XYZ file of C-alpha atoms in Angstrom:
570
model
C 41.468 62.636 114.838
C 41.024 61.848 111.164
C 43.655 60.105 109.051
C 44.260 63.273 107.059
C 44.872 65.355 110.194
C 47.230 62.714 111.614
C 49.263 62.694 108.397
C 49.450 66.503 108.477
C 50.698 66.508 112.082
C 53.263 63.861 111.215
C 54.524 65.827 108.202
C 54.834 68.983 110.289
C 56.765 67.128 112.975
C 59.123 65.656 110.375
C 59.614 69.131 108.902
C 60.531 70.551 112.297
C 62.883 67.651 113.010
C 64.511 68.121 109.612
C 65.047 71.837 110.242
C 66.557 71.122 113.649
C 68.834 68.476 112.171
C 69.920 70.857 109.412
C 70.773 73.599 111.888
C 72.620 71.163 114.088
C 74.428 69.377 111.251
C 75.555 72.360 109.205
C 76.068 74.476 112.299
C 78.629 72.024 113.648
C 80.229 71.394 110.274
C 80.400 75.026 109.217
C 81.455 76.468 112.550
C 84.724 78.349 112.885
C 85.396 78.641 109.175
C 86.101 82.288 109.982
C 87.566 84.077 112.967
C 85.345 87.095 112.372
C 83.506 88.094 115.570
C 79.826 87.222 115.663
C 77.292 90.022 115.572
C 75.196 90.110 118.720
C 72.257 92.325 119.474
C 72.470 93.824 122.900
C 69.303 94.780 124.586
C 66.799 97.449 123.773
C 66.001 100.734 125.419
C 66.910 99.409 128.896
C 70.676 99.194 128.357
C 72.756 100.021 131.404
C 75.990 101.992 131.358
C 77.945 98.748 131.121
C 75.666 97.576 128.325
C 76.229 100.756 126.361
C 79.969 100.448 126.944
C 79.919 96.885 125.624
C 77.859 97.986 122.619
C 80.276 100.822 121.844
C 83.300 98.522 122.196
C 81.804 95.922 119.846
C 80.999 98.590 117.302
C 84.496 100.071 117.539
C 86.181 96.689 117.140
C 84.008 95.578 114.241
C 85.563 95.229 110.804
C 83.046 97.669 109.372
C 84.133 100.488 111.683
C 87.826 99.683 111.118
C 87.341 100.083 107.356
C 85.440 103.340 107.881
C 88.242 104.716 110.064
C 90.851 103.625 107.532
C 88.887 105.442 104.818
C 88.620 108.568 107.002
C 92.367 108.435 107.634
C 92.962 108.390 103.879
C 90.599 111.326 103.401
C 92.297 113.207 106.228
C 95.668 112.874 104.508
C 94.395 114.682 101.396
C 94.652 118.228 102.859
C 98.153 117.379 104.055
C 99.235 116.626 100.495
C 97.480 119.586 98.844
C 98.097 122.352 101.414
C 101.626 123.349 102.553
C 102.486 122.074 106.024
C 104.344 123.915 108.779
C 106.254 120.744 109.549
C 107.688 120.711 106.009
C 108.186 124.318 104.879
C 107.016 127.305 106.931
C 107.999 129.708 104.141
C 105.631 127.996 101.704
C 102.894 128.102 104.325
C 103.351 131.835 104.783
C 103.349 132.389 101.024
C 100.143 130.369 100.746
C 98.525 132.403 103.516
C 99.482 135.674 101.841
C 97.911 134.606 98.540
C 94.763 133.039 100.052
C 93.560 135.546 102.616
C 89.957 134.304 102.517
C 90.742 130.636 103.166
C 93.575 131.187 105.660
C 91.419 131.677 108.812
C 89.227 128.719 107.817
C 92.206 126.434 107.272
C 93.810 127.587 110.520
C 90.684 126.701 112.522
C 90.542 123.314 110.797
C 94.282 122.824 111.462
C 94.903 122.170 107.765
C 98.418 123.641 107.996
C 99.305 121.022 110.646
C 97.217 118.077 109.486
C 99.302 115.237 110.887
C 99.486 116.749 114.360
C 95.898 118.027 114.416
C 93.357 116.910 117.009
C 90.952 115.380 114.483
C 93.655 113.434 112.601
C 95.104 112.137 115.879
C 91.625 111.071 117.020
C 91.050 109.050 113.834
C 94.539 107.592 114.133
C 94.080 106.494 117.762
C 90.569 105.104 117.193
C 91.825 103.074 114.235
C 94.704 101.791 116.332
C 92.375 100.711 119.159
C 89.875 99.229 116.697
C 92.500 97.076 115.012
C 93.899 95.810 118.301
C 90.433 95.052 119.671
C 89.607 93.185 116.480
C 92.856 91.258 116.115
C 93.494 89.999 119.662
C 90.351 87.830 120.069
C 90.541 86.621 116.466
C 94.181 85.617 116.943
C 93.365 83.529 120.015
C 90.454 81.943 118.188
C 92.645 81.154 115.188
C 95.304 79.593 117.426
C 92.573 77.456 118.966
C 91.501 76.319 115.508
C 95.055 75.392 114.583
C 95.420 73.348 117.751
C 92.082 71.626 117.229
C 90.919 69.164 114.593
C 88.373 69.472 111.788
C 84.847 68.686 113.048
C 83.125 65.399 112.265
C 80.902 64.880 109.263
C 77.330 66.211 109.316
C 74.509 63.725 109.614
C 73.388 64.281 106.031
C 76.150 65.088 103.597
C 73.624 65.546 100.804
C 72.784 68.990 102.176
C 76.247 70.365 101.506
C 76.867 72.428 98.337
C 79.338 69.923 96.804
C 78.429 66.222 97.031
C 79.067 62.923 95.279
C 78.540 59.228 96.084
C 79.182 55.762 94.705
C 79.143 52.129 95.774
C 82.271 49.991 95.977
C 83.265 46.469 96.854
C 86.164 47.759 98.926
C 85.569 47.570 102.668
C 84.669 50.731 104.629
C 87.858 50.620 106.692
C 90.040 50.375 103.582
C 88.143 53.250 101.952
C 88.658 55.489 104.975
C 92.370 54.635 105.136
C 92.772 55.382 101.434
C 90.855 58.676 101.838
C 92.966 59.680 104.850
C 96.218 59.017 102.968
C 95.017 60.854 99.863
C 93.873 63.946 101.765
C 97.107 64.199 103.728
C 99.088 64.006 100.477
C 96.985 66.935 99.241
C 98.091 68.887 102.363
C 94.731 68.642 104.139
C 94.631 68.367 107.903
C 92.707 65.126 108.197
C 91.664 62.564 110.789
C 89.072 59.827 111.159
C 85.942 60.607 113.181
C 83.518 57.706 113.522
C 82.550 56.388 110.107
C 84.011 59.311 108.177
C 87.246 61.138 107.467
C 87.171 64.880 108.210
C 89.690 67.158 106.469
C 90.289 70.878 106.258
C 92.530 73.148 104.179
C 93.082 76.858 103.546
C 94.154 78.104 106.971
C 96.410 80.610 105.238
C 93.306 82.613 104.349
C 92.695 83.474 107.986
C 96.434 83.797 108.588
C 96.605 86.277 105.701
C 93.648 88.180 107.078
C 95.267 88.485 110.495
C 98.635 89.314 108.930
C 97.025 92.166 106.989
C 95.567 93.721 110.132
C 98.705 93.174 112.193
C 100.693 94.822 109.391
C 98.373 97.837 109.569
C 99.173 98.148 113.282
C 102.892 97.894 112.522
C 102.517 100.680 109.955
C 100.613 102.862 112.428
C 103.234 102.291 115.122
C 106.019 103.019 112.630
C 104.281 106.224 111.565
C 103.879 107.316 115.193
C 107.511 106.474 116.009
C 108.659 108.354 112.927
C 106.742 111.457 113.981
C 107.859 111.317 117.620
C 111.542 110.524 117.104
C 112.234 112.096 113.729
C 114.615 114.930 112.969
C 114.643 116.877 109.753
C 116.551 119.929 108.659
C 117.762 121.781 105.608
C 121.129 123.184 104.614
C 122.239 125.215 101.600
C 125.890 124.581 100.753
C 128.046 126.366 98.182
C 130.704 124.412 96.320
C 133.743 124.080 98.535
C 131.821 124.552 101.795
C 130.830 121.839 104.228
C 128.369 120.790 106.897
C 128.693 119.170 110.300
C 125.671 117.418 111.787
C 125.155 119.703 114.753
C 122.093 121.787 115.533
C 123.804 125.139 114.911
C 124.782 124.128 111.360
C 121.218 123.809 110.064
C 119.437 126.573 108.184
C 116.178 125.190 109.551
C 115.511 122.248 111.828
C 112.427 120.382 113.049
C 112.134 117.307 115.230
C 109.601 115.105 116.965
C 108.550 115.743 120.543
C 110.615 112.796 121.877
C 113.744 113.513 119.834
C 116.918 114.554 121.614
C 119.774 116.418 119.932
C 122.112 113.853 121.485
C 120.727 111.407 118.934
C 122.161 113.337 115.979
C 124.552 111.028 114.166
C 128.148 112.333 114.248
C 129.168 112.982 110.651
C 130.175 115.776 108.298
C 130.408 116.270 104.552
C 131.707 118.799 102.027
C 130.212 119.716 98.661
C 133.105 119.301 96.248
C 131.164 120.075 93.069
C 127.676 120.209 91.702
C 126.969 119.091 88.142
C 123.784 119.870 86.279
C 123.251 119.025 82.605
C 120.416 120.173 80.341
C 119.016 119.411 76.910
C 120.623 121.909 74.538
C 118.469 121.568 71.426
C 115.077 120.662 70.107
C 111.683 121.258 71.692
C 113.003 119.970 75.046
C 115.753 122.599 75.215
C 116.541 123.433 78.828
C 115.059 120.232 80.248
C 117.201 118.915 83.140
C 119.054 115.693 82.419
C 121.257 115.034 85.424
C 121.737 116.601 88.850
C 124.668 115.258 90.850
C 126.394 116.484 93.984
C 129.923 115.168 94.508
C 130.636 115.095 98.230
C 133.355 114.001 100.609
C 132.051 112.720 103.949
C 133.311 111.173 107.157
C 131.543 109.767 110.193
C 132.674 109.761 113.772
C 136.066 111.209 112.932
C 136.808 108.367 110.534
C 138.546 108.559 107.158
C 137.141 110.642 104.306
C 135.023 108.894 101.703
C 133.717 110.019 98.331
C 130.111 109.730 97.227
C 127.623 111.141 94.718
C 124.164 112.303 95.797
C 121.479 112.320 93.125
C 117.792 113.160 93.100
C 115.932 110.341 94.905
C 119.271 108.630 95.611
C 120.277 109.921 99.038
C 123.505 109.372 100.905
C 122.860 107.269 104.030
C 125.149 107.723 107.041
C 124.319 105.863 110.280
C 120.616 105.804 109.491
C 120.500 109.473 108.478
C 119.560 110.192 104.871
C 120.915 113.194 102.982
C 118.659 114.148 100.058
C 119.486 116.508 97.213
C 116.593 118.978 96.944
C 117.507 121.919 94.710
C 120.370 123.938 93.319
C 121.269 127.375 92.010
C 124.111 129.778 91.324
C 126.329 131.780 93.664
C 128.251 134.562 91.843
C 131.553 135.481 93.474
C 131.762 139.217 94.231
C 134.326 141.504 95.857
C 133.348 144.724 97.644
C 135.977 147.419 98.337
C 135.720 150.660 100.282
C 136.862 154.050 99.032
C 140.481 153.264 99.941
C 140.482 150.023 97.977
C 140.364 147.784 101.016
C 138.454 144.551 100.543
C 135.513 144.491 102.958
C 133.720 141.499 101.446
C 134.730 138.669 99.147
C 132.786 135.475 98.574
C 130.130 133.550 96.734
C 126.591 134.836 97.256
C 123.820 132.230 96.831
C 120.853 133.534 94.835
C 117.411 131.926 94.699
C 115.970 130.715 91.348
C 112.600 132.148 90.326
C 111.970 130.183 87.114
C 112.980 126.989 85.299
C 115.859 128.764 83.525
C 117.314 129.627 86.938
C 116.807 133.371 86.713
C 117.837 134.231 90.280
C 117.459 137.012 92.819
C 118.998 137.757 96.166
C 120.868 140.266 98.286
C 124.496 141.072 99.020
C 125.004 142.462 102.518
C 128.162 144.062 103.900
C 127.524 144.421 107.602
C 130.985 144.879 109.146
C 134.316 146.411 108.194
C 133.044 149.048 105.772
C 133.671 152.785 106.275
C 132.609 155.643 104.055
C 135.004 158.265 102.689
C 134.854 160.146 106.015
C 135.903 157.053 107.934
C 132.471 156.577 109.457
C 131.130 153.037 109.887
C 128.387 152.239 107.447
C 126.666 149.225 105.927
C 126.150 148.332 102.279
C 123.415 146.356 100.585
C 122.951 145.326 96.969
C 119.890 143.892 95.312
C 121.127 141.267 92.872
C 119.492 139.813 89.768
C 121.382 137.051 87.988
C 120.846 135.161 84.725
C 123.089 132.238 83.682
C 122.328 132.781 79.981
C 121.518 136.411 79.220
C 118.530 137.358 77.115
C 116.314 140.394 76.644
C 118.885 142.991 75.600
C 117.318 146.120 74.133
C 113.892 145.344 75.586
C 114.352 147.083 78.917
C 114.495 143.863 80.907
C 116.679 140.795 81.204
C 115.882 137.131 81.553
C 117.572 133.773 81.252
C 117.234 131.815 78.031
C 118.845 128.624 79.304
C 119.545 127.153 82.757
C 123.156 126.328 81.921
C 125.983 128.773 82.628
C 126.653 130.045 79.063
C 126.396 133.864 79.198
C 126.161 134.992 82.854
C 125.130 138.561 83.686
C 124.723 140.083 87.162
C 122.493 143.156 87.628
C 123.063 145.202 90.819
C 121.398 148.094 92.618
C 123.289 149.572 95.603
C 122.198 150.968 98.984
C 123.932 152.239 102.106
C 122.772 152.911 105.651
C 121.405 150.464 108.241
C 120.587 146.916 107.136
C 118.425 146.415 110.247
C 120.430 143.493 111.540
C 121.436 145.246 114.770
C 117.858 145.112 116.084
C 118.253 141.417 116.846
C 115.190 140.414 114.788
C 115.417 137.498 112.327
C 115.886 138.578 108.735
C 115.626 136.929 105.347
C 119.157 136.641 103.984
C 117.863 136.811 100.406
C 116.015 140.120 100.818
C 117.000 143.670 101.714
C 115.105 145.666 104.319
C 115.304 149.081 102.618
C 113.439 150.928 105.378
C 116.656 152.494 106.745
C 118.739 152.369 103.564
C 119.528 155.113 101.067
C 119.890 154.241 97.434
C 123.052 155.231 95.612
C 122.586 157.708 92.732
C 124.892 158.595 89.886
C 126.203 162.059 88.893
C 122.932 162.791 87.061
C 120.782 161.986 90.094
C 119.560 158.730 88.631
C 119.372 155.470 90.553
C 122.712 153.731 90.360
C 122.409 150.303 88.768
C 124.502 148.243 86.410
C 124.646 145.006 84.469
C 127.988 143.305 84.945
C 129.737 140.627 82.988
C 132.295 138.421 84.755
C 135.356 140.566 85.590
C 133.485 143.921 85.460
C 132.829 146.220 88.390
C 130.380 148.898 89.430
C 131.944 151.990 91.004
C 129.981 153.611 93.809
C 129.605 157.440 93.745
C 131.418 159.909 95.978
C 134.338 157.591 96.652
C 132.127 155.036 98.398
C 134.029 152.136 96.863
C 133.148 149.486 94.289
C 131.738 146.018 93.758
C 133.283 143.553 91.281
C 131.658 140.537 89.653
C 134.586 138.110 89.668
C 135.235 135.670 86.839
C 133.832 132.802 88.833
C 130.324 131.573 89.416
C 129.952 128.761 91.884
C 126.930 126.506 92.224
C 125.109 125.686 95.414
C 122.959 122.735 96.408
C 120.244 122.457 99.022
C 120.134 119.283 101.113
C 117.596 117.762 103.433
C 119.113 115.820 106.312
C 116.470 113.432 107.621
C 116.402 110.821 110.361
C 113.180 108.799 110.654
C 113.601 105.546 112.613
C 110.199 104.125 111.624
C 110.733 103.966 107.862
C 112.069 100.410 107.811
C 109.195 99.127 109.918
C 106.689 101.002 107.765
C 108.094 99.366 104.624
C 108.024 95.938 106.266
C 104.436 96.511 107.351
C 103.405 97.596 103.860
C 104.939 94.477 102.267
C 103.349 92.242 104.904
C 99.975 93.926 104.401
C 100.082 93.254 100.666
C 101.092 89.632 101.237
C 98.326 89.148 103.797
C 95.745 90.782 101.552
C 96.705 88.522 98.646
C 96.374 85.463 100.883
C 92.990 86.498 102.276
C 91.615 87.203 98.797
C 92.884 84.222 96.800
C 93.043 81.367 99.318
C 89.782 79.577 100.071
C 89.232 77.805 103.344
C 87.239 74.593 102.868
C 86.353 71.278 104.494
C 85.926 67.836 102.979
C 84.284 64.741 104.489
C 84.495 61.162 103.236
C 82.011 58.723 104.744
C 82.248 54.980 104.047
C 79.646 52.613 105.509
C 78.409 49.145 104.597
C 75.024 49.127 102.904
C 72.163 46.711 103.592
C 73.388 44.441 100.818
C 76.953 44.424 102.144
C 78.317 46.782 99.471
C 80.193 49.856 100.806
C 78.518 53.196 100.180
C 81.044 56.060 99.786
C 79.884 59.655 100.236
C 82.083 62.733 99.679
C 81.020 66.317 100.390
C 82.712 69.688 100.645
C 81.927 72.994 102.365
C 83.688 76.298 101.734
C 83.547 79.615 103.535
C 81.901 81.090 100.458
C 80.425 79.715 97.289
C 83.133 78.987 94.750
C 83.307 77.054 91.520
C 86.660 75.632 92.581
C 85.219 73.594 95.462
C 83.106 71.240 93.261
C 86.045 70.922 90.881
C 88.398 70.039 93.732
C 85.918 67.568 95.202
C 85.495 65.925 91.791
C 89.276 65.570 91.469
C 89.478 64.014 94.957
C 86.613 61.676 94.124
C 88.329 60.480 90.937
C 91.541 59.817 92.873
C 89.749 57.928 95.646
C 87.663 56.002 93.116
C 90.852 54.563 91.654
C 91.537 53.048 95.110
C 87.897 52.080 95.723
C 86.386 51.501 92.255
C 82.679 51.604 91.649
C 80.964 48.242 92.131
C 78.874 46.774 89.254
C 75.227 47.698 89.395
C 73.288 44.528 90.280
C 69.945 46.174 90.828
C 68.515 44.675 87.585
C 69.850 41.122 88.197
C 66.990 38.893 89.534
C 67.596 37.180 92.825
C 68.097 33.409 92.878
C 64.759 31.570 92.831
C 62.780 34.534 91.601
C 60.285 34.123 88.775
C 61.568 34.898 85.299
């Protein structure tokens, strides 16, 4: 073999040895800087059933798939926020279906009216839950192992690390290592001496924050599931002076989770003493709501009465149950008399607002106690149209100019016959079923209708009686009574997730090594190097600061390389 060929073989061998040393050195030094699972390729076309199962499990528990599922869960929640949900308001759902006949069958097949209980949303939810658990459990054990262990020893060649510095000092190697160990511990590094070097590590909170973020997501998912399974939610419309007791029969509508029991309803009651609504009275913002407050008196478990004020987004909380103020309106007080002057109905009738100025509509139903002039049992019904501040006179219609109660007018149209309530079918209390009703007509054969001011009455023809708009208009308020046990946990999980995310983004995990060995001339050679999980400008800066501090304890020795040795020729 020629000299040239021998040198080439030698260079190639050194290159291979160097590559092996680099892989070994940096592999040992850089290992376990992250608890992320390692990607492994499994097989080829000859995978067995177990192999495919392992492949599917590793894909499901990968961070990439977890992020995809989290994104899909966010996308899946969009229809639930844009389309009315049966779990919230069935009336709005029915109204939406009536006005969107083309899309209704499509949305029903896609379960868009029940998004959060749909098969596809539940599948995403469960897969995300399993993915997070499968990702967190092994990483948690690995992280605990790292906390119990010690930083690895220094690589063979520190010069290969991204941050490196060196100097020579007259201080002995042992003293340099002791000074480095003390300095690093003061800087809150986990440090120990391994051979001829000090190994230190810092930034464990990055991985702790990462794990905290994912654990918090699981807590939020569990809280959401618990809230859906054990929740109870109902609505109640209450007129001033009336009350509510937290029993199932008292609700206007009620929905609960599949694992909720009515025995879990908190024992309390409350009464609406007064409702106060104020509005802007002048300027371009005239009619804009300013304050909505419901003054209530409540008691729990048979205890003493207590006063409270419920405002929008400021619910009353009783034994974990929240009472929210949702809406309000007016309830004119009317009195209905038969032909003999006997009172057959007297009370406040809640009417539903149809615009921002609280123009309201509804129905007044007299189902029992009324008899016509022949003494025969009959039923009365009145379609009611109410405006708190009258407008539109002389234009053939009426509307409200202001939501406040300044000039109230009640318009009525009367019917008699069968209200349809005896059939046993559910009926909207704010609408009249005129299918079996006959409209009253005046002496000229015209439809009987009237606009009444407070204190006025409308007389029914043929001695059928009268209806009086009393000089009192009460207000009503609609409340949502909600019990969701998972809300506190969901809030805790959200706060923890933010804290963990901040830690994982802004804390850098890094390692520092300080090697001190005696050189051939007896002078100590100090080497410092750092390795971070990712490239960062802060690591060289931090290493430089550590080097300056250590250099004050082990100052640089004078350079004697140019001084001739004793006896050498000058």
